Coordinates of C-alpha atoms and ligand atoms in Angstrom, one line a residue:
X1 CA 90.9 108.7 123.3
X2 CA 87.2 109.0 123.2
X3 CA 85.1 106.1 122.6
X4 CA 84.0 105.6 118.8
X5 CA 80.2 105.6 117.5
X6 CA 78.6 102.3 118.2
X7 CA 78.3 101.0 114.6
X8 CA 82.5 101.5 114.6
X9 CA 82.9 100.2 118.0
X10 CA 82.0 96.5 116.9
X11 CA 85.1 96.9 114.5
X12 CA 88.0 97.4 117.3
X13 CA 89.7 94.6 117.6
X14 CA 89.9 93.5 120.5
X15 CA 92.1 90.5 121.2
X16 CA 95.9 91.8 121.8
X17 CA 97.3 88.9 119.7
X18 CA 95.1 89.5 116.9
X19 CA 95.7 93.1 117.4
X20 CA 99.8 92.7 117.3
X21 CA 99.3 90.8 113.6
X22 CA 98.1 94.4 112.4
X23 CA 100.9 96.6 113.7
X24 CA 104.0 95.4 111.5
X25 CA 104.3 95.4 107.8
X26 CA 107.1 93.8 105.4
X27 CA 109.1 96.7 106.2
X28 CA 112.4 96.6 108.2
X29 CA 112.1 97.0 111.8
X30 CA 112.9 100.6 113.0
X31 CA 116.2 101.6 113.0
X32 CA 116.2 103.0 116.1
X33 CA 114.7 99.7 118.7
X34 CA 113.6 102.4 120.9
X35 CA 111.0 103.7 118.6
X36 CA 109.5 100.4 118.1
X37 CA 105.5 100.9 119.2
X38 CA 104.2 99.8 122.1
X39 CA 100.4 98.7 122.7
X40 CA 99.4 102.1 122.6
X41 CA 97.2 102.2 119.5
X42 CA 93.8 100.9 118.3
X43 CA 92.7 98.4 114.8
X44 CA 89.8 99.0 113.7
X45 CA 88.8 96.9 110.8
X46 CA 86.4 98.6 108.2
X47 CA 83.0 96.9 106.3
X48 CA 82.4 99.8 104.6
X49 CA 82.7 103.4 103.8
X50 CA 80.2 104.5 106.8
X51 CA 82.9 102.6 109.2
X52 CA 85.4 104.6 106.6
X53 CA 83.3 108.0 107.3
X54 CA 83.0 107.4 111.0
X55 CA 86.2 106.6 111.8
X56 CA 87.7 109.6 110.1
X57 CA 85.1 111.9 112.0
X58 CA 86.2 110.6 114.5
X59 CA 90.1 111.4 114.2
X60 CA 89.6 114.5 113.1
X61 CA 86.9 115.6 116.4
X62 CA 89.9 114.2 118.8
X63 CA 93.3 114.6 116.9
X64 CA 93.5 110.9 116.7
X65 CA 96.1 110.0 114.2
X66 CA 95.3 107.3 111.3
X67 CA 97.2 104.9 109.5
X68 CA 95.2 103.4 106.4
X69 CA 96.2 100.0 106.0
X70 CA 95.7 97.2 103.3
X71 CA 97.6 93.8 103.8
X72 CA 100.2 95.4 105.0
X73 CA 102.9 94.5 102.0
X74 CA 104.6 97.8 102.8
X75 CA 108.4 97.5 102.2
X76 CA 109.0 101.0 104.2
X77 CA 107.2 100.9 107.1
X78 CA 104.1 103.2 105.7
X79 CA 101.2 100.9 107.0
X80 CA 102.4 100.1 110.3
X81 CA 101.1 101.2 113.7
X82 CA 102.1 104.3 115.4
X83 CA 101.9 105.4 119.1
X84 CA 98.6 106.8 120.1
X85 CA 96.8 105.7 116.3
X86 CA 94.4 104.3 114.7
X87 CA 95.5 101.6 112.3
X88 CA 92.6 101.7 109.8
X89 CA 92.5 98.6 108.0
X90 CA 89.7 98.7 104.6
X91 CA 90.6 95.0 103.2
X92 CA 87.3 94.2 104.2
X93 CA 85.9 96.9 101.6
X94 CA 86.8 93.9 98.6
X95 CA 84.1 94.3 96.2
X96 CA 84.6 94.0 92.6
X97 CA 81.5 96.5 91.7
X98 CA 82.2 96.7 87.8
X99 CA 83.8 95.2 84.8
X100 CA 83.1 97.6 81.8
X101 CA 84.2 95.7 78.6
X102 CA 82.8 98.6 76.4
X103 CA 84.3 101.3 78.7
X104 CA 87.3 99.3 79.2
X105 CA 87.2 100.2 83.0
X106 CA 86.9 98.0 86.5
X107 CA 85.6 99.8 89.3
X108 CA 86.8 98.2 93.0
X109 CA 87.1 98.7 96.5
X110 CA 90.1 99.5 98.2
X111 CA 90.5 96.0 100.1
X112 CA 90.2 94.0 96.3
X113 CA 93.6 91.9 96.3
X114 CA 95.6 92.9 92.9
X115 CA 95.6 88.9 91.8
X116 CA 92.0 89.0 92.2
X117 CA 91.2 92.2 89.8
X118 CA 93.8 90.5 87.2
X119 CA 91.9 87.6 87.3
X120 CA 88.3 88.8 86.9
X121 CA 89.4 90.8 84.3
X122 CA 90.7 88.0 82.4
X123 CA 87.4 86.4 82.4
X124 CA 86.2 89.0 80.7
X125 CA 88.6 89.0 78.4
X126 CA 90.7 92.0 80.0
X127 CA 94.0 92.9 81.6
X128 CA 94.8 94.9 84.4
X129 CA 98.7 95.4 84.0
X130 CA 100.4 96.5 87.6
X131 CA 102.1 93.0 88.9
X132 CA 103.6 94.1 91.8
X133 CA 105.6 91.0 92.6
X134 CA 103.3 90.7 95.9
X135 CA 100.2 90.6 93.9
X136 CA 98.9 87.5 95.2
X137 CA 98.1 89.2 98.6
X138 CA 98.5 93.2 98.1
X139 CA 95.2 95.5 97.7
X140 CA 94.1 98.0 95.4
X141 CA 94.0 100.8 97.4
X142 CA 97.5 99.9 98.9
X143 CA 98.5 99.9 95.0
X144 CA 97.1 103.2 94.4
X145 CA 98.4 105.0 97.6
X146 CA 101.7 103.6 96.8
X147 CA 101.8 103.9 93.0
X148 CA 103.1 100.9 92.7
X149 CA 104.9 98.7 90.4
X150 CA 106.2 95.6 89.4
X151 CA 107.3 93.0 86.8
X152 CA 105.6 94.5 84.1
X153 CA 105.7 98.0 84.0
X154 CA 108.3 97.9 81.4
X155 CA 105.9 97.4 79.2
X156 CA 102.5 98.4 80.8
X157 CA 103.8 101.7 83.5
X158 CA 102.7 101.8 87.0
X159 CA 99.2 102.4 88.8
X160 CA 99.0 105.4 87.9
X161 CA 99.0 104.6 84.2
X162 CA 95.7 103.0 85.1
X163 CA 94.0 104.4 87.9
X164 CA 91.6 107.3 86.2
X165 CA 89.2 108.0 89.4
X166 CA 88.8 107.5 93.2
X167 CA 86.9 108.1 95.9
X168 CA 89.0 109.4 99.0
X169 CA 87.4 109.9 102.5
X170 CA 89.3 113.2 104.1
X171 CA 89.5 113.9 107.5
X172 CA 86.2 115.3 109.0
X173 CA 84.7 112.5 107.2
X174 CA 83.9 114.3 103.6
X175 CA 84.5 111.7 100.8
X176 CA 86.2 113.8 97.3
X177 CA 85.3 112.6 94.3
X178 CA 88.2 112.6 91.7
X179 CA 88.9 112.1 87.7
X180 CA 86.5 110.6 85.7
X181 CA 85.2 106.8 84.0
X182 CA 85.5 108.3 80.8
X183 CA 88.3 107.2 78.1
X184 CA 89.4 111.0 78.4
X185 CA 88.6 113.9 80.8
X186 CA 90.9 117.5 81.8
X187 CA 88.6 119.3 83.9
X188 CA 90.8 120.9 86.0
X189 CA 94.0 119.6 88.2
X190 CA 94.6 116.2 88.4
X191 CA 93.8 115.3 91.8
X192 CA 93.7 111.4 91.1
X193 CA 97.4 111.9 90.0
X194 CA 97.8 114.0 94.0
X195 CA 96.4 111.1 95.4
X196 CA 98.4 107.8 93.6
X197 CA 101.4 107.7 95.6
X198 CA 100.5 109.8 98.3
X199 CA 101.0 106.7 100.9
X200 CA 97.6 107.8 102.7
X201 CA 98.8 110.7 104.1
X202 CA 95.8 113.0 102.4
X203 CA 92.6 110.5 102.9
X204 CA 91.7 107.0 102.4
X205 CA 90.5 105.4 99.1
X206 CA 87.4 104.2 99.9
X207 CA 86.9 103.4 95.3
X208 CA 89.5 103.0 92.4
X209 CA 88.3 103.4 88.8
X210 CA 91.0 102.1 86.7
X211 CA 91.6 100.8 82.9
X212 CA 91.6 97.4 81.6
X213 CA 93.3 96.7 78.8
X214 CA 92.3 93.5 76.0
X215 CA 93.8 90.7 77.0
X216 CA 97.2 90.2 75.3
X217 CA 98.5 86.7 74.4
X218 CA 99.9 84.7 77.2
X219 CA 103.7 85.5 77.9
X220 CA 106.1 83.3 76.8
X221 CA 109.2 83.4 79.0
X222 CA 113.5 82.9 78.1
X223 CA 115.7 82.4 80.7
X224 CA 119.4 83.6 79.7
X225 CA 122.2 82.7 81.7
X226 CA 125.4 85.0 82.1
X227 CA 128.9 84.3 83.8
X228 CA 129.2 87.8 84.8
X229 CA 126.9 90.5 85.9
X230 CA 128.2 93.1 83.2
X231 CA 127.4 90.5 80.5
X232 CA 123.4 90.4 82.1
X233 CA 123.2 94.1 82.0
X234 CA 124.6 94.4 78.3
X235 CA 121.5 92.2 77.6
X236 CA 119.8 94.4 79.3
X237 CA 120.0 97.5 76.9
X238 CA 120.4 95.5 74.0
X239 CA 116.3 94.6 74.9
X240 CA 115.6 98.0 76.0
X241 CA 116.4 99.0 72.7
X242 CA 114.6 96.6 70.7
X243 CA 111.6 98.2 68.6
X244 CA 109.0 95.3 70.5
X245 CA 110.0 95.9 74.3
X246 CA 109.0 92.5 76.2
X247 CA 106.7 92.9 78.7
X248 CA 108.9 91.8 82.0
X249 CA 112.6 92.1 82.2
X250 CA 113.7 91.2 85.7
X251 CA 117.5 90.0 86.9
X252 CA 118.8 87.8 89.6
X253 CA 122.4 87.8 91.1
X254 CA 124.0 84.2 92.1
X255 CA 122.9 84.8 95.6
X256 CA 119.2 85.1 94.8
X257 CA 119.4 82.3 92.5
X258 CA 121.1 79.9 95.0
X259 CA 118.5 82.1 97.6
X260 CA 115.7 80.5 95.4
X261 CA 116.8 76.8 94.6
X262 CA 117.7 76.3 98.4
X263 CA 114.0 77.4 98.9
X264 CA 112.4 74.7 96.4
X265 CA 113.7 73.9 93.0
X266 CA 112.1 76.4 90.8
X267 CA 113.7 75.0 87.2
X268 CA 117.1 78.0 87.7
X269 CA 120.5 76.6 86.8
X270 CA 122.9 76.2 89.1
X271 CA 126.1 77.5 88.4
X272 CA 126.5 81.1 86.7
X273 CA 126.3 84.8 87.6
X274 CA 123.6 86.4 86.6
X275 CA 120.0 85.1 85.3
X276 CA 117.6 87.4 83.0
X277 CA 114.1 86.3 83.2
X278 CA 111.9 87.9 79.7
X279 CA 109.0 88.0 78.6
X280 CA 106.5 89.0 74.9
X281 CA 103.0 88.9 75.1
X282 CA 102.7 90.5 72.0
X283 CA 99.5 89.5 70.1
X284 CA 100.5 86.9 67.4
X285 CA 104.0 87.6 67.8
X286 CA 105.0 86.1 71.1
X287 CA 107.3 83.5 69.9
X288 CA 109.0 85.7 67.2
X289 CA 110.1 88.5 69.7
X290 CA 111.5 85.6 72.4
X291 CA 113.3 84.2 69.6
X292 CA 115.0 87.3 68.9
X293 CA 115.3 88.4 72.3
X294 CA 117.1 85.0 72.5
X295 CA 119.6 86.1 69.3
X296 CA 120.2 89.7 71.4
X297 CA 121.1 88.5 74.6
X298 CA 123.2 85.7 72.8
X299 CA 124.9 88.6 71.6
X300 CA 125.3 90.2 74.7
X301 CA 127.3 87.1 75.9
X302 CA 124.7 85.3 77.3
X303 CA 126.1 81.0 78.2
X304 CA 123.2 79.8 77.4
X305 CA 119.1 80.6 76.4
X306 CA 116.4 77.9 77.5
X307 CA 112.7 79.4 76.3
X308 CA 109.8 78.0 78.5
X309 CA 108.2 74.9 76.9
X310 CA 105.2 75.4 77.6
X311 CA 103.0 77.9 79.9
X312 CA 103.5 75.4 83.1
X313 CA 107.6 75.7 82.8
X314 CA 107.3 79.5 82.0
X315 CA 104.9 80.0 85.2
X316 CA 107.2 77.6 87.6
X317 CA 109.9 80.6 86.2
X318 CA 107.7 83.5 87.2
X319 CA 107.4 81.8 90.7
X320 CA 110.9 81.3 91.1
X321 CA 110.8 85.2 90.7
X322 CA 108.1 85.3 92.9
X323 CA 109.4 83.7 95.9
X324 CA 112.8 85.0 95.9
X325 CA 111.5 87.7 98.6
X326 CA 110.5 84.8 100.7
X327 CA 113.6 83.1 100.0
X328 CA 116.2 85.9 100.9
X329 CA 114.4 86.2 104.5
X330 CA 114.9 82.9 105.3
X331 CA 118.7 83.8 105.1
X332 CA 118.3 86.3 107.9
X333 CA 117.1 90.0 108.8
X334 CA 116.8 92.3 105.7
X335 CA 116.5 95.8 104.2
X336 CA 115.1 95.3 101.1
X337 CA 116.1 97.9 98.8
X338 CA 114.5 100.1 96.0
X339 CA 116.6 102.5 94.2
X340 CA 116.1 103.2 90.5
X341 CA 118.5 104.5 88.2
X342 CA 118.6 105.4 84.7
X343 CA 119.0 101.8 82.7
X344 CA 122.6 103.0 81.1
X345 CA 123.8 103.4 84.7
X346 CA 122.4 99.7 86.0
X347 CA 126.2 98.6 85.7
X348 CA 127.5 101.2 87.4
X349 CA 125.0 100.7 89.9
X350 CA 125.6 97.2 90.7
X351 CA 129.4 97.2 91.2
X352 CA 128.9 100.3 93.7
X353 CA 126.4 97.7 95.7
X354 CA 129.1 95.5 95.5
X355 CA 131.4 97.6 96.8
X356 CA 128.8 98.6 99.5
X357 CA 128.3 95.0 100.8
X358 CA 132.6 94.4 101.2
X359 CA 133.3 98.2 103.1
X360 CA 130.5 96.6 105.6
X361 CA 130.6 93.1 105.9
X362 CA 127.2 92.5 104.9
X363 CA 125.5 90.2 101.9
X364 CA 123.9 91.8 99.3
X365 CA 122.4 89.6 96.7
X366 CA 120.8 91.7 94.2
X367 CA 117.6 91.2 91.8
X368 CA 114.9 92.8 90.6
X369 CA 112.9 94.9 87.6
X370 CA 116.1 95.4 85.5
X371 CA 114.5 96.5 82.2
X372 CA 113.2 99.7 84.5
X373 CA 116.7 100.1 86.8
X374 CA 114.9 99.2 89.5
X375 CA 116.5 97.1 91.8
X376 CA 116.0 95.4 95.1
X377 CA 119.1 95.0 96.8
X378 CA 118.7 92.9 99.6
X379 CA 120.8 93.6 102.8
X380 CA 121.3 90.6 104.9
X381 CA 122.2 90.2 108.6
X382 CA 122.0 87.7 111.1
X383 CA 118.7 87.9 113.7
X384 CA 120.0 89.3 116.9
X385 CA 123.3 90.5 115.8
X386 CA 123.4 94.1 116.6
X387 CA 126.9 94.9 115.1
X388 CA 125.6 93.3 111.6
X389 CA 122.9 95.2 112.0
X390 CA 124.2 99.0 112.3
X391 CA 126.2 97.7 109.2
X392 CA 123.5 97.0 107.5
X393 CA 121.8 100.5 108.1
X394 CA 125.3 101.6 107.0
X395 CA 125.4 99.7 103.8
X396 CA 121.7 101.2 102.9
X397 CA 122.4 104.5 103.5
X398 CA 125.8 104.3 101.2
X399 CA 123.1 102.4 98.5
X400 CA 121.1 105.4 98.7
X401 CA 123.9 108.0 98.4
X402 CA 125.4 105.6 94.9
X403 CA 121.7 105.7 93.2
X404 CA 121.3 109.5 93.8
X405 CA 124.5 110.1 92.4
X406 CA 124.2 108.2 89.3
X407 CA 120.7 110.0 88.5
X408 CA 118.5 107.6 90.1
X409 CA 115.9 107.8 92.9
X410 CA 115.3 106.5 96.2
X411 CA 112.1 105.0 95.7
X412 CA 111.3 103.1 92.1
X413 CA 108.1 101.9 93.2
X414 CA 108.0 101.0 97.5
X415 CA 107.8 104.7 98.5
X416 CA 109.2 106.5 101.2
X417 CA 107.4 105.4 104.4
X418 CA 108.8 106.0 107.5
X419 CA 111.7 104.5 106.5
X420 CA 113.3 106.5 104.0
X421 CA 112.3 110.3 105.0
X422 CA 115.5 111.6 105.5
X423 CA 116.3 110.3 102.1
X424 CA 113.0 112.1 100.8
X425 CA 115.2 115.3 101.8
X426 CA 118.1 114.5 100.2
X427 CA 116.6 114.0 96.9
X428 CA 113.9 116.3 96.2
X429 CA 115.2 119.1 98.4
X430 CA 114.0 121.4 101.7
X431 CA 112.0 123.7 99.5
X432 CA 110.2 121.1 97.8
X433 CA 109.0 119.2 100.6
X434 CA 107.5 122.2 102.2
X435 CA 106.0 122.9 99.6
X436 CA 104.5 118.9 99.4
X437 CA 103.7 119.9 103.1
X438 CA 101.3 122.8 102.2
X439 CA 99.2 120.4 99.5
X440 CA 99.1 118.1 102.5
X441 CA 97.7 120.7 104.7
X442 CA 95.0 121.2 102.3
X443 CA 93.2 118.6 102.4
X444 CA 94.7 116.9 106.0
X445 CA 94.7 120.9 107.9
X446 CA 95.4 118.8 110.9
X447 CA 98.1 116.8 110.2
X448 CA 96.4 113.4 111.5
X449 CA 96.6 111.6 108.0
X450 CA 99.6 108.4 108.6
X451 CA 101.8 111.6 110.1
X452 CA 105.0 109.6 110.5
X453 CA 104.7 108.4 106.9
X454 CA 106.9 110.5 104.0
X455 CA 107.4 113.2 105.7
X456 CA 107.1 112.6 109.4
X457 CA 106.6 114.9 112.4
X458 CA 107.3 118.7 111.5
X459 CA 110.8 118.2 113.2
X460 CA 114.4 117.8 110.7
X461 CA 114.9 114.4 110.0
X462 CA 117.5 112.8 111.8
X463 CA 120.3 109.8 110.2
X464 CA 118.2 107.6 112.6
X465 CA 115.1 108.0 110.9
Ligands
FAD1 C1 107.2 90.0 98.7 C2 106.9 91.4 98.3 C3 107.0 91.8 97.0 C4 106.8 93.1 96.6 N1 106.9 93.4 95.3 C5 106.6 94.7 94.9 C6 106.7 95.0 93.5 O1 107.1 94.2 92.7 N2 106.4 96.3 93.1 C7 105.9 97.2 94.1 O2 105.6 98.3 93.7 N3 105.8 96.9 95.4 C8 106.1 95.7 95.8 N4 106.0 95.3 97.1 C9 105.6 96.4 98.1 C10 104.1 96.3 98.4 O3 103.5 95.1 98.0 C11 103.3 97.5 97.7 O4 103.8 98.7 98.2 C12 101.8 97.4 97.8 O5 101.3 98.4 96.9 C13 101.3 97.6 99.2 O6 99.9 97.2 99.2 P1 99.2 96.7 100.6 O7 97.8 96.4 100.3 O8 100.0 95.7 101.3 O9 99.3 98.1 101.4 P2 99.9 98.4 102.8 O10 101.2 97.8 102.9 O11 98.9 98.0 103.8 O12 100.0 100.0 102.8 C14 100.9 100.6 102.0 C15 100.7 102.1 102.0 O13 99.5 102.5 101.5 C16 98.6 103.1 102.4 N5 97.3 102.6 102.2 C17 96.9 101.3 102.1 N6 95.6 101.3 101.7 C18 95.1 102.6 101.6 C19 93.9 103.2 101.3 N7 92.8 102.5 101.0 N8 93.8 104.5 101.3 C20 94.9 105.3 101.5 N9 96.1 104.8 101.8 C21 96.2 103.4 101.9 C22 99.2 102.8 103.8 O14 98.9 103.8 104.7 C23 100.7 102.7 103.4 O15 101.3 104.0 103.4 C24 106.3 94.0 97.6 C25 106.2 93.7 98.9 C26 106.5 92.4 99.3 C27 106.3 92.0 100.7

């Protein structure tokens, strides 16, 4: 590879051990061991948008590959290192340039951690909404390329509910200018829209405009318990339906709730099947609508509903929900899951899993944003125990098979990665993917943008991929 331009040469990293911690995200490891990467690519940590600029000159000039990278939160293997690349990591670009009360917009870098844009907001009195259950160390622009989600996009969507207008460096080095600050603005296609989602595979956002909200009140949180998973889910529609939705809805399965209490005692009971965590924020109406999501879920055959004392008790709750990721890897490898299915088929959903994790022999506690059908099943296998682990590609590939054929999707919020390709095919079809192929091509003619993310090399996916 040629050598870069001396202002981007002082950002290679250098040190192989440094180097290593930027070649893995919180995806599985391959499926195949003997794809795994070798040393054979290059980090180059970005200041700013020149380093952004140069280093996609660069690429393009030598057919360099690049994989944009944020903190590397990826549950699908989009941000990690690939032979011959160049990891391009922009946390560095962090700056929190604007907080428009009037305008109701922030305008960030790419490299601004989602925690941190919640939390300036709120000082101004705002609310960003995506809470992506890593939001204490996930970035903006990983958000954005990933259109992500969370625990609260029942009530308040996904990114790109919020995101109006971005600044994305191509290949060459050209920066496009998309959308607008404005409250409203149809001039032409929506090529912010292109971008959220696109898992960097057209440019790198190098600026996010997005909305902030007023502040709502702060959430106050039930916890139901349930002897049986059926019982949870009932609860579940019976809140969908209500005319105030709460703003999170999220479920955990006996094994993530003994997953979290063996991981530090987050307040979760001990003995019962299912929990459902719930949330209003509603201005002036918080308590009302947790009482009577309360009466529903009673209804629903809920044992027994504890409402959050105070804010302390109902934020040791939401960490509870926040750990359990943590938690479930300290019992072992895992493939964390992602399908989403149409809320009336959750039930039907969940006893398939179940079904799954018997045929192959391998745990599957299951959690996640219930009020959306999103769930994370979690498959489980020991660390070095090769048999467990060709079940446990087994078992995901029979999860993905079960949410396609109740209606669902194979990616509710994580993406596709380089994990789930094959399944890209599956769902969406030949034709359509070539045709996603040709809006690549327009804006990344070369095909160096993260090449092995969503759609991979131009060869068929394989079932190893
Ligand atoms: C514990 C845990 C909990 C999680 N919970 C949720 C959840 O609730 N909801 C959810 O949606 N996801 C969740 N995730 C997945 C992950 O956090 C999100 O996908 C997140 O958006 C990734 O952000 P990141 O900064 O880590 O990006 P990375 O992992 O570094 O990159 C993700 C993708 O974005 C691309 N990318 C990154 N930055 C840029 C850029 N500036 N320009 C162009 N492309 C870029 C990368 O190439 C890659 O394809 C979770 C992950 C973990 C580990």
């Amino acid at each position: 590879m040629a050598s870069f331009p001396s202002n981007v040469q002082s950002r290679v990293v250098t040190d192989e051990d440094v180097k290593r911690t930027y070649a893995a995200d919180a995806g599985p490891a391959p499926r195949d061991p003997s794809r795994a990467v070798g040393s054979d690519y290059t980090v180059v940590r970005a200041r700013d948008v020149a380093d952004v600029v140069a280093v996609l000159e660069h690429a393009e000039a030598t057919g360099t590959p690049v994989v944009p990278q944020g903190a590397r939160t990826s549950r699908v293997g989009g941000a990690r290192a690939t032979q011959g690349c160049i990891v391009l990591n922009v946390e560095g670009l962090d700056a929190i340039e604007t907080i428009d009360p009037l305008e109701g917009i922030a305008v960030v870098g790419p490299g601004v951690v989602n925690a941190d844009l919640k939390a300036a907001a709120a000082e101004a009195g705002l609310f960003y909404g995506p809470d992506p259950a890593s939001t204490a160390t996930c970035t903006l622009g990983g958000n954005v390329a990933t259109n992500a989600g969370g625990l609260c996009c029942l009530k308040y969507g996904v990114t790109a509910d919020w995101v109006t207008a971005l600044d994305v460096v191509l290949p060459g080095g050209e920066t496009m200018r998309t959308g607008h600050r404005t409250a409203k603005g149809v001039t032409g296609y929506d090529l912010t829209g292109l971008v959220v989602g696109s898992e960097g595979t057209l440019g790198v956002v190098t600026r996010i405009v997005t909305r902030l909200l007023p502040a709502p009140d702060p959430a106050l949180t039930a916890l139901a318990t349930f002897a049986s998973l059926d019982a949870a889910l009932r609860g579940v529609v019976a809140l969908r339906l209500d005319r105030h939705r709460p703003s999170l809805l999220e479920i955990l399965d006996r094994a993530s709730v003994a997953a979290v209490q063996a991981f530090g005692d987050y307040g979760f009971p001990a003995d019962c099947d299912a929990v459902l965590l719930v949330q209003s924020d509603r201005p002036g109406h918080a308590a009302e609508d947790v009482a009577r999501y309360g009466e529903l879920l009673t209804g629903s055959g809920a044992l027994e509903v504890a409402v959050a004392e105070d804010r302390q008790e109902a934020e040791l709750l939401l960490q509870g929900r926040r750990v359990l990721s943590t938690a479930i890897e300290s019992l072992g490898a895992r493939i964390a899951e992602d399908v989403c299915v149409p809320v009336g088929r959750l039930a039907d959903y969940v006893r398939g899993a179940a079904e799954v994790s018997t045929r192959w022999r391998v745990p599957i506690p299951v959690s996640g944003h219930a009020g959306d059908g999103n769930l994370h099943p979690s498959i489980v296998y020991a660390h070095g125990d090769d048999d467990a682990r060709q079940r446990a590609w087994r078992a995901f590939d029979e999860l993905m098979r079960l949410g396609l054929s109740l209606g669902g999707t194979v990616a509710g919020e994580h993406g596709i990665g380089s994990v789930k390709r094959r399944w890209l095919v599956e769902e969406v079809g030949r034709g359509e993917v070539e045709r996603q192929r040709a809006v690549k091509a327009v804006f990344d003619p070369s095909g160096i943008m993260n090449p092995e993310a969503v759609f991979g090399t131009a060869r068929r996916p394989t079932p190893s991929d």
